[in-house]
Every structure is written in structure tokens, then in C-alpha cells.
XYZ file of N, CA, C and O in Angstrom:
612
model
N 86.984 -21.117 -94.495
C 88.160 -20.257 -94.529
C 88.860 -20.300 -93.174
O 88.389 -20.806 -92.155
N 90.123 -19.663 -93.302
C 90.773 -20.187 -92.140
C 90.323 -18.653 -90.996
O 90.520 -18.861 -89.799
N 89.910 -17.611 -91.277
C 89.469 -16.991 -90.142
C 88.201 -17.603 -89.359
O 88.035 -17.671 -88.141
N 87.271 -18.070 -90.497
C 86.090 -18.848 -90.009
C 86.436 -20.001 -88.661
O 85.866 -20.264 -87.602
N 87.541 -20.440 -89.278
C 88.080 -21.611 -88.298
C 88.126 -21.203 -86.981
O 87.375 -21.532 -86.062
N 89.474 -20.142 -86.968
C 90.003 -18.983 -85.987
C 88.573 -18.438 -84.878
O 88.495 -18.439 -83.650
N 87.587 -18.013 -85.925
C 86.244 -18.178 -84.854
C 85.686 -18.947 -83.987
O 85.305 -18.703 -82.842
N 85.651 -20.206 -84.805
C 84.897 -21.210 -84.051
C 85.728 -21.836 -82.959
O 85.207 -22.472 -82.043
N 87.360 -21.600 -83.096
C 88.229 -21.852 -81.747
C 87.881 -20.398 -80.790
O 87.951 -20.523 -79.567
N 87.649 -19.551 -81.152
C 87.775 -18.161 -80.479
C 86.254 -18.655 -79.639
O 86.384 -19.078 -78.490
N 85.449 -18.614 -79.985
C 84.330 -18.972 -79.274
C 83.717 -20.543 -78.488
O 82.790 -20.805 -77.722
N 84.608 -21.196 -79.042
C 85.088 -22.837 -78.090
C 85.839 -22.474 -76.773
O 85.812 -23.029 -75.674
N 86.742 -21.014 -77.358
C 87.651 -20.800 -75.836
C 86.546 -20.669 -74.645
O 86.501 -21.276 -73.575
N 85.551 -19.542 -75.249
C 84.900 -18.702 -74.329
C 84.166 -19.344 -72.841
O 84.263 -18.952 -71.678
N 83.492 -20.367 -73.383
C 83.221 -21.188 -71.635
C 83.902 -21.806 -71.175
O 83.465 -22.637 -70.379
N 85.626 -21.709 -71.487
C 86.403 -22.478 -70.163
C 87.109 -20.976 -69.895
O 88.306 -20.990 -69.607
N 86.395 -19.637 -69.982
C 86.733 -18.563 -69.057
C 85.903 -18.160 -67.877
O 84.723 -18.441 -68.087
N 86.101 -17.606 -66.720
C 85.222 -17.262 -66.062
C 83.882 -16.607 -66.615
O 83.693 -16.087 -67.715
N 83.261 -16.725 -65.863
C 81.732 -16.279 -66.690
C 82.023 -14.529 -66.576
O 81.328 -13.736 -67.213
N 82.973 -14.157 -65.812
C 82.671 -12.155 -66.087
C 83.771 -12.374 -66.753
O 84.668 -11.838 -66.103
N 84.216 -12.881 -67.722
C 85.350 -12.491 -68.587
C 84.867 -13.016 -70.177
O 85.464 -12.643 -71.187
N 83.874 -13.795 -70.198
C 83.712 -14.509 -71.394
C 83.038 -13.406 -72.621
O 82.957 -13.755 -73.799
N 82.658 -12.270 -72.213
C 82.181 -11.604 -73.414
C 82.818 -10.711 -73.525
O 82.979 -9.708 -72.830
N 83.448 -11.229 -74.940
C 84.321 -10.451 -75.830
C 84.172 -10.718 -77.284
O 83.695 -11.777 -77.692
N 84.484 -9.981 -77.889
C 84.553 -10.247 -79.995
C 85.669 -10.778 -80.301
O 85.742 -11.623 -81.193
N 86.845 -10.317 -79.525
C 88.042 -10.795 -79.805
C 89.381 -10.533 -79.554
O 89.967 -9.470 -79.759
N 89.869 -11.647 -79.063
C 91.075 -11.665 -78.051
C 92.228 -10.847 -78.623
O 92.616 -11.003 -79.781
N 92.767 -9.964 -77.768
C 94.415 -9.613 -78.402
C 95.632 -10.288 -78.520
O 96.472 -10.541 -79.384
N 95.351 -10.545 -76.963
C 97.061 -10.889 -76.787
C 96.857 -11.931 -75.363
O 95.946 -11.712 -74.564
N 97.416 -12.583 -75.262
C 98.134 -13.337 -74.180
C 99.641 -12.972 -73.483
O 100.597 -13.244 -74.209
N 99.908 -12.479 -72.365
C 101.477 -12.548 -72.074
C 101.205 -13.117 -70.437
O 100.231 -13.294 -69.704
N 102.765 -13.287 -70.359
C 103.201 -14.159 -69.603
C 104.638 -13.617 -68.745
O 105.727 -14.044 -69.131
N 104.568 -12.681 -67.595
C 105.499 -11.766 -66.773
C 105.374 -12.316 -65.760
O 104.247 -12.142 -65.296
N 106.255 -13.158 -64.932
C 106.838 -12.689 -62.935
C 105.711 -14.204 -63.190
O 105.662 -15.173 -63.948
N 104.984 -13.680 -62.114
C 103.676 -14.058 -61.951
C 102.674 -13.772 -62.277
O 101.735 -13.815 -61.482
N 102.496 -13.333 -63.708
C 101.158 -12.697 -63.979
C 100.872 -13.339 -64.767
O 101.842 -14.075 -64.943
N 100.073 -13.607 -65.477
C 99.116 -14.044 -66.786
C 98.249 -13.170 -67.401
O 97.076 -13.323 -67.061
N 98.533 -12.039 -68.445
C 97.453 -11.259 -68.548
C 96.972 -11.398 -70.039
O 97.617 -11.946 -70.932
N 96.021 -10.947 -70.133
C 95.020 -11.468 -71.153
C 94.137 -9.783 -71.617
O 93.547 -9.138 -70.750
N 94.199 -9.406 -72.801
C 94.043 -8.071 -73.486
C 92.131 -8.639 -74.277
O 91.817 -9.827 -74.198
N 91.710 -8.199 -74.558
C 90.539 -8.703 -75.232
C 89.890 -7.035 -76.241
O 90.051 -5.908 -75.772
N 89.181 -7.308 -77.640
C 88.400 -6.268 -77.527
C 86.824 -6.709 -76.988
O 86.428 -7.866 -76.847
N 86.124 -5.581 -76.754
C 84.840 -5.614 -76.081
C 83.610 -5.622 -77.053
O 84.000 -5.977 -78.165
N 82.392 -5.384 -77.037
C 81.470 -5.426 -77.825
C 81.292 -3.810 -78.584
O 80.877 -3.420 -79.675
N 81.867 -3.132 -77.321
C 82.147 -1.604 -77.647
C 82.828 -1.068 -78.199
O 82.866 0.162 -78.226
N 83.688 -1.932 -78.901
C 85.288 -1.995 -79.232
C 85.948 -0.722 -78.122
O 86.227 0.468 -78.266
N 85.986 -1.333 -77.409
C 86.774 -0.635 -76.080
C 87.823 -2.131 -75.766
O 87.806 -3.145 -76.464
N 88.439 -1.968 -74.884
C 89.990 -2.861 -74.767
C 90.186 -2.945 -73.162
O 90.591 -1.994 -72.494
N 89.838 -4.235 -72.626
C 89.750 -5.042 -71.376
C 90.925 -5.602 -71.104
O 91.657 -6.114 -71.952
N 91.205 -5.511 -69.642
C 92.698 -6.331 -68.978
C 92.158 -7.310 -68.302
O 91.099 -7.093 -67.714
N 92.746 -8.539 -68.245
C 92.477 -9.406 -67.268
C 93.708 -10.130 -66.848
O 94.509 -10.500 -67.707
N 93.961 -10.407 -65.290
C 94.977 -10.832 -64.732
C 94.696 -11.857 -63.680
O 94.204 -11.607 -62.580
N 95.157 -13.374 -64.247
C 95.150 -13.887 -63.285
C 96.820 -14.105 -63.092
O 97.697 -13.992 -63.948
N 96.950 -14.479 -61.569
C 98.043 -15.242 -60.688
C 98.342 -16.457 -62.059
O 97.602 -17.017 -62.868
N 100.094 -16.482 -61.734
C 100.425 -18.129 -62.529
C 99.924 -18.691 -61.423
O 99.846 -18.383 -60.234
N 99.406 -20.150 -62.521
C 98.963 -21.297 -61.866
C 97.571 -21.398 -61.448
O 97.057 -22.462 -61.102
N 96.896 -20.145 -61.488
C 95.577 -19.823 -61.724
C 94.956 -20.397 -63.139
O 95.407 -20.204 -64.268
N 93.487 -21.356 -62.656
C 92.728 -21.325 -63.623
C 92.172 -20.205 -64.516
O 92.031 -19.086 -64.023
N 91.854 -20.431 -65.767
C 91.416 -19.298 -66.265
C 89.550 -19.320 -65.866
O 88.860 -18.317 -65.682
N 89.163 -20.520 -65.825
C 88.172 -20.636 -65.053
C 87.787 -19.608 -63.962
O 86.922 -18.771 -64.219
N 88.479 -19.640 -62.589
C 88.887 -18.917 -61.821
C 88.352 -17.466 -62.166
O 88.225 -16.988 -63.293
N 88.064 -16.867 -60.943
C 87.871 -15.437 -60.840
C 89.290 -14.624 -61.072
O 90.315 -14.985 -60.492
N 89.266 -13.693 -61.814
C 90.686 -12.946 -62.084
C 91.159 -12.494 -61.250
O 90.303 -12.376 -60.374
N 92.103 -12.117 -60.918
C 92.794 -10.846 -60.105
C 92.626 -9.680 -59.963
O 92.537 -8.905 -59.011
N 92.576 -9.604 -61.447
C 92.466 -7.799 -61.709
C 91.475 -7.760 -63.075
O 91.534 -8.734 -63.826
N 90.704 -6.818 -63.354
C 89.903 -6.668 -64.681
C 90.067 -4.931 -64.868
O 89.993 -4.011 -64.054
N 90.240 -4.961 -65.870
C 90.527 -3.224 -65.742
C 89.624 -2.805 -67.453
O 89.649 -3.589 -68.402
N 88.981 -1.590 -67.483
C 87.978 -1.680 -68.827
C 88.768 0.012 -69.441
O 89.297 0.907 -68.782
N 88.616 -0.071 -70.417
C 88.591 1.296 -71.119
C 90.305 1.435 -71.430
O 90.883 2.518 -71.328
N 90.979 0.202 -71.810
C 92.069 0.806 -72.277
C 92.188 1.666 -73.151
O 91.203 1.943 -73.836
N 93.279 2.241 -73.338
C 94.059 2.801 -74.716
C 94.884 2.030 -75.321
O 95.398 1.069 -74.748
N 95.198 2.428 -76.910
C 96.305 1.614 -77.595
C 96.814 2.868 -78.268
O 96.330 4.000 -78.294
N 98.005 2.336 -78.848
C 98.686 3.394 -79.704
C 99.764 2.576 -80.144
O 100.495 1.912 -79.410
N 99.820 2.658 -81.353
C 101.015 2.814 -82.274
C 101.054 2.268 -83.493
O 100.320 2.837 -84.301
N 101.781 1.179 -83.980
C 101.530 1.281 -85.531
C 101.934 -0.384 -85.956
O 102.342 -1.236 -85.167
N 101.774 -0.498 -86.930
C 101.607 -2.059 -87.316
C 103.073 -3.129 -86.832
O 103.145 -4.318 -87.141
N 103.834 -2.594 -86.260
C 104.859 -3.349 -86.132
C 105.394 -3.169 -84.383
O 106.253 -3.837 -83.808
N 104.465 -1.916 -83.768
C 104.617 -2.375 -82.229
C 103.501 -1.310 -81.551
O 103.385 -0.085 -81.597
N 102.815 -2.282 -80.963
C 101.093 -1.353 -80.104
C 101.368 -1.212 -78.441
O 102.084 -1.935 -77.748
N 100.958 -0.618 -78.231
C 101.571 -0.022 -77.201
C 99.932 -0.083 -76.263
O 99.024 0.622 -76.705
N 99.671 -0.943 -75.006
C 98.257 -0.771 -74.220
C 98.045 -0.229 -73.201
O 99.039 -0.285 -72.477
N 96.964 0.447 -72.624
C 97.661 1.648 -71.584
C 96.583 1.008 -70.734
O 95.670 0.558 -71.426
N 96.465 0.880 -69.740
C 95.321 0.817 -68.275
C 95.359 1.720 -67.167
O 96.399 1.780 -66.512
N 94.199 2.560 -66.805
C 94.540 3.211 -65.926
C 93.411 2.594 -64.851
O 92.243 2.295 -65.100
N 94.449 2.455 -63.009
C 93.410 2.491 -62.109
C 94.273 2.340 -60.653
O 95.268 1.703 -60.306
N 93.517 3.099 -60.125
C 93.451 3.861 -58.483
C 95.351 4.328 -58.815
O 96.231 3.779 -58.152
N 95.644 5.244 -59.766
C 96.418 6.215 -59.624
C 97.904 5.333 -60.320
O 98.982 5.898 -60.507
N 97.652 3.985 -60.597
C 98.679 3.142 -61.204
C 98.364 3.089 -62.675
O 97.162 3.072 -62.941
N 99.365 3.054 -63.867
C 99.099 3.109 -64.934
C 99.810 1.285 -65.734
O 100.959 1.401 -66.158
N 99.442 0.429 -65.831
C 99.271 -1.045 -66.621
C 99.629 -0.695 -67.987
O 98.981 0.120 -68.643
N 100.885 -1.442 -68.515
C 101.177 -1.069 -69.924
C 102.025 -2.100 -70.194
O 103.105 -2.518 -69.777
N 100.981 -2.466 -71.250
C 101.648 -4.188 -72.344
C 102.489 -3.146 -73.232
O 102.279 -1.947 -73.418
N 103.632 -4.082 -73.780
C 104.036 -3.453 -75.393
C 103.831 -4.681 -76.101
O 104.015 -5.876 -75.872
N 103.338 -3.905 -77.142
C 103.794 -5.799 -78.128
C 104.414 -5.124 -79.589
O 103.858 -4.480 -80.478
N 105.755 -5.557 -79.412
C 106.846 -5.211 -80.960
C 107.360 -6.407 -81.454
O 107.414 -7.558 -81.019
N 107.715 -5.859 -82.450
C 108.643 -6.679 -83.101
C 109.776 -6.760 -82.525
O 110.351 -7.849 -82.511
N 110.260 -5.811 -82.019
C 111.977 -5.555 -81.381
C 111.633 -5.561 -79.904
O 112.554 -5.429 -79.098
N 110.767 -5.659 -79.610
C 110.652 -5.209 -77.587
C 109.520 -5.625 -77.208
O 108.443 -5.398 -77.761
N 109.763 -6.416 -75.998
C 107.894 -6.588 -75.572
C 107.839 -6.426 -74.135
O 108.347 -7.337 -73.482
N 107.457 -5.701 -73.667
C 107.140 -5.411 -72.096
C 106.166 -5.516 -71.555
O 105.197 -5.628 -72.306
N 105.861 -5.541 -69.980
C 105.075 -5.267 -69.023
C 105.617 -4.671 -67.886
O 106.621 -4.998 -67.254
N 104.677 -3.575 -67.665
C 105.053 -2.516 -66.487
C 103.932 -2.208 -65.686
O 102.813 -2.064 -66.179
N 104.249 -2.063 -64.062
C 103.387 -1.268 -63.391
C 103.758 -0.338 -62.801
O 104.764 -0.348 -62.092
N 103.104 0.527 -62.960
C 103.482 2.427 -62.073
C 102.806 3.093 -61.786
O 101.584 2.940 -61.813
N 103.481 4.149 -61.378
C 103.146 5.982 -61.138
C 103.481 6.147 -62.090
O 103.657 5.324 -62.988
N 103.702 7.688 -62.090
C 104.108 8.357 -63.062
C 105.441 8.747 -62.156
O 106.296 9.448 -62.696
N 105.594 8.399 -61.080
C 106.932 8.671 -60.399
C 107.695 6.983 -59.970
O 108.853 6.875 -59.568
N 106.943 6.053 -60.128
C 107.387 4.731 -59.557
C 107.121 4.224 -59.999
O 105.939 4.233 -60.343
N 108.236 3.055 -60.509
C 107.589 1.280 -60.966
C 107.667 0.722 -60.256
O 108.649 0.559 -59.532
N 106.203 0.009 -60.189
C 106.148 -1.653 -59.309
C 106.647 -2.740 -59.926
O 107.053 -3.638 -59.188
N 106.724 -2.893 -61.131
C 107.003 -3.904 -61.821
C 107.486 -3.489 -63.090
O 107.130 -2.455 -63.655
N 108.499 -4.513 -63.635
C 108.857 -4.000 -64.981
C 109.242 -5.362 -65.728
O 110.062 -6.001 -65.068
N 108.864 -5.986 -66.944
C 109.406 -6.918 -67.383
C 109.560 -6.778 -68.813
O 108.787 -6.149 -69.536
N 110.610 -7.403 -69.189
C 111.028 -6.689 -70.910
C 111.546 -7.879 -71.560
O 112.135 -8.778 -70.961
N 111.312 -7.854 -72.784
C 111.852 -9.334 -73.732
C 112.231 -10.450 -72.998
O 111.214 -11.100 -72.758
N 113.276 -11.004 -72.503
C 113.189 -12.164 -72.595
C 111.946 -12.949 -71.327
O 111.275 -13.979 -71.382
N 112.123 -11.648 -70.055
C 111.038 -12.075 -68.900
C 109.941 -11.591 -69.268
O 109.310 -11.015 -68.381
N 109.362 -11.635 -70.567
C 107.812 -11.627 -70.932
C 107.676 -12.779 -71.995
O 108.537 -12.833 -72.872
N 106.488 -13.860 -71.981
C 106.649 -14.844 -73.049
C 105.150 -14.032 -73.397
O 104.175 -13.903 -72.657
N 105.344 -13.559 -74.749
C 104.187 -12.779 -75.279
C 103.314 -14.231 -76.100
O 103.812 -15.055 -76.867
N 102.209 -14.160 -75.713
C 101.603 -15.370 -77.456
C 100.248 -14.990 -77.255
O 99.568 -15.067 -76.232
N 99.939 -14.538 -78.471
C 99.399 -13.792 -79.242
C 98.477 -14.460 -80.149
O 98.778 -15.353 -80.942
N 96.893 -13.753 -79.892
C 95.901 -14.600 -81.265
C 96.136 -13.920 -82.320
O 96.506 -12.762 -82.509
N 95.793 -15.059 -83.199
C 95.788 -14.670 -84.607
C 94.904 -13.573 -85.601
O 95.162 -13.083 -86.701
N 93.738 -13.435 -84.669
C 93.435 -12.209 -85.052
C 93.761 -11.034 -85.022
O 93.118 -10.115 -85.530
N 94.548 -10.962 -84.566
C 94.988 -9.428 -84.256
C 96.173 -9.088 -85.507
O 96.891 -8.096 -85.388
N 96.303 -10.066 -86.776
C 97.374 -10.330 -87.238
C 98.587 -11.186 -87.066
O 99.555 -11.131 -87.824
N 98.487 -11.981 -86.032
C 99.590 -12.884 -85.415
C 99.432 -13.996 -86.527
O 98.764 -14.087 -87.557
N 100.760 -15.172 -85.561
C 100.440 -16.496 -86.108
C 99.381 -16.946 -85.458
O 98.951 -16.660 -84.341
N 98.943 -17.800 -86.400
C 97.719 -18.752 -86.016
C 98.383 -19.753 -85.281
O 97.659 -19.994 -84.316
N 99.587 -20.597 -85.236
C 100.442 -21.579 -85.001
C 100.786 -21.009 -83.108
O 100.942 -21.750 -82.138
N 100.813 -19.317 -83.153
C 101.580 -19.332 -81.772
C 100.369 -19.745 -80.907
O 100.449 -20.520 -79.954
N 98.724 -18.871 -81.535
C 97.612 -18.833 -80.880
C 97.200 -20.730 -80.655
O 96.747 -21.083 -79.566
N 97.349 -21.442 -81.417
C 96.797 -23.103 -80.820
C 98.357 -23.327 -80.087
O 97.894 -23.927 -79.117
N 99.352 -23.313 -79.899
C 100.417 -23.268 -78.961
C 99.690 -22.807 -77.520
O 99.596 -23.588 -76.573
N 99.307 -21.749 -77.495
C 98.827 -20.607 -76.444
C 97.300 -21.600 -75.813
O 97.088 -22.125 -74.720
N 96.692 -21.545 -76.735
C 95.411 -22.793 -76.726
C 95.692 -24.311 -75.711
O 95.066 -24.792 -74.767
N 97.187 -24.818 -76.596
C 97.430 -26.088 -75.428
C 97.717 -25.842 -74.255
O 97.171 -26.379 -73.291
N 98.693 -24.919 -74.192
C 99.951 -24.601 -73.449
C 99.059 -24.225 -72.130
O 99.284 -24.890 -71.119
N 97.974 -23.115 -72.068
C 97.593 -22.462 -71.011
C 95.989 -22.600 -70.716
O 95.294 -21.857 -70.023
N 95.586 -23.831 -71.483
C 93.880 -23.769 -70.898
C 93.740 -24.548 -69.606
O 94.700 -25.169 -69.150
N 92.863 -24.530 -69.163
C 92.374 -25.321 -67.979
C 92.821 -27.043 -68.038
O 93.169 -27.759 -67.099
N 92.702 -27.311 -69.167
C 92.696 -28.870 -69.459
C 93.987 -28.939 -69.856
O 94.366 -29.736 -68.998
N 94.980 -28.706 -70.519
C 96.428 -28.401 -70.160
C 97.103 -28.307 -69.305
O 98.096 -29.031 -69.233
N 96.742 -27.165 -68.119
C 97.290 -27.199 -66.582
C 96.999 -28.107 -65.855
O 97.667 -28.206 -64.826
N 95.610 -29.376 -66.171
C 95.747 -30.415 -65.314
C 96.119 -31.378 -65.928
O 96.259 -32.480 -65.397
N 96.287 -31.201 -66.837
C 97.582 -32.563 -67.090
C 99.135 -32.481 -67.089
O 99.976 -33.379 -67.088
N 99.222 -31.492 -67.089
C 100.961 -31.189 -66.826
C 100.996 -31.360 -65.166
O 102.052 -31.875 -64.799
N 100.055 -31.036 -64.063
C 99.870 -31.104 -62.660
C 99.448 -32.630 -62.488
O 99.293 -32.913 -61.301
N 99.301 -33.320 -63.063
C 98.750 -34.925 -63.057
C 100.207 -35.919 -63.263
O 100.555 -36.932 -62.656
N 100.782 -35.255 -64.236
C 102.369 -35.821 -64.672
C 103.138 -35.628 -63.762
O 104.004 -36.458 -63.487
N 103.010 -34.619 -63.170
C 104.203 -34.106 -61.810
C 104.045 -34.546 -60.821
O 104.818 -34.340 -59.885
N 102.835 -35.393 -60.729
C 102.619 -36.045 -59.489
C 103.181 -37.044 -59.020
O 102.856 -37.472 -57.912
């Protein structure tokens, strides 16, 4: 079956991630803001993990940022992910009509990026396309970034 499939790529991903990022049940989301690369996962706890590397960063690579115990909220057509840490609040959207990334206070944004400066791609488990998730698969693994860096040479 084709989720069966969806597995056996979901768990092919897992050792070209850093080794403190590789245990998870299953990926959310992929986006793509400024310079960020962030990566949503659920946990074994079903609790909801951030991970951020730098563009141009391996996913190999140690992350940037790992943040545990998100929140979600909202409803089948736009989820809303919340991160809280050292007094800044991390928040993906993923809609149909709007997709953002923000960093703040509750009095200041550090960052803000909205539709067109976010390239959202998204696994298929979560309900997505399967088509964007092997896109997402070529586009951004380890073995992808060195061949697009091999061509430019």
C-alpha cells in the first residue's frame, strides 16, 4: 500500500539525520524562511519537536535550534505550531490560504515570513501530497546538496 511505501521512505530518511534528531514516528512539515530550514516532527510521545538548521546546512549536521513540547491548534485546512523558549515564542502556520513563520515576544518580532517568503513542503503523512514530500526528499537531502554544490563548481 502506498502508506506502507511512505514508511519505508520515512525511515530510509532517518540515518541521513543527525543522530539527536533521528527519533521520531513521523515527520510534519518541512519549511523553508530567510535562512532557516525548519523541520516539525511528531515524537514517540506524540508530543511535537522543532528543528532548525542554517540554509546550506547539512541535515546530517548538528541543528541550530531543537525545541520539544510544541503546541498545535486548528483545523483541517490550516494548523497553527507554537514553540516556546527563553521568553521567545516560534510559530509555523500551515494553510491553505497563508503560510508563515515568526519569531517573538509577546511585545516584538524578530522575524516574520508569510506566503510567498516561506516555501512550505510538507510529508505526506500528515495528509499532504506524497509528490511534494519525494520533491522535498530530492530537493533538500544531504546527497542533493552535494550535487547541486558539485555542478556550481
Amino acid at each position: 500500500s502506498e502508506m506502507k511505501y511512505i514508511m519505508v521512505l520515512v525511515n530510509a530518511e532517518k540515518p541521513s539525520l543527525h543522530s539527536s534528531v533521528r527519533d521520531f514516528i513521523e515527520p510534519i512539515l518541512l519549511l523553508k524562511a530567510g535562512k532557516y530550514i525548519v523541520r516539525l516532527d511528531y515524537l514517540n510521545d506524540h508530543s511535537i519537536r522543532y528543528v532548525c538548521w542554517h540554509k546550506g546546512q547539512k541535515f546530517s549536521e548538528k541543528p541550530q535550534l531543537v525545541l520539544y513540547n510544541g503546541e498545535t491548534y486548528g483545523n483541517r485546512y490550516h494548523d497553527t505550531y507554537s514553540f516556546e523558549n527563553n521568553g521567545y515564542t516560534y510559530t509555523i502556520e500551515d494553510g491553505a490560504i497563508s503560510t508563515g513563520f515568526s519569531v517573538g515576544t509577546k511585545d516584538k518580532s524578530l522575524l516574520d515570513f508569510y506566503d510567498e517568503e516561506v516555501e512550505l513542503l510538507v510529508y505526506p503523512t500528515s495528509d499532504r501530497s506524497f509528490n511534494r514530500w519525494l520533491y522535498m526528499l530530492a530537493t533538500y537531502s544531504d546527497e542533493a546538496i552535494q550535487e547541486k554544490e558539485q555542478l556550481n563548481q
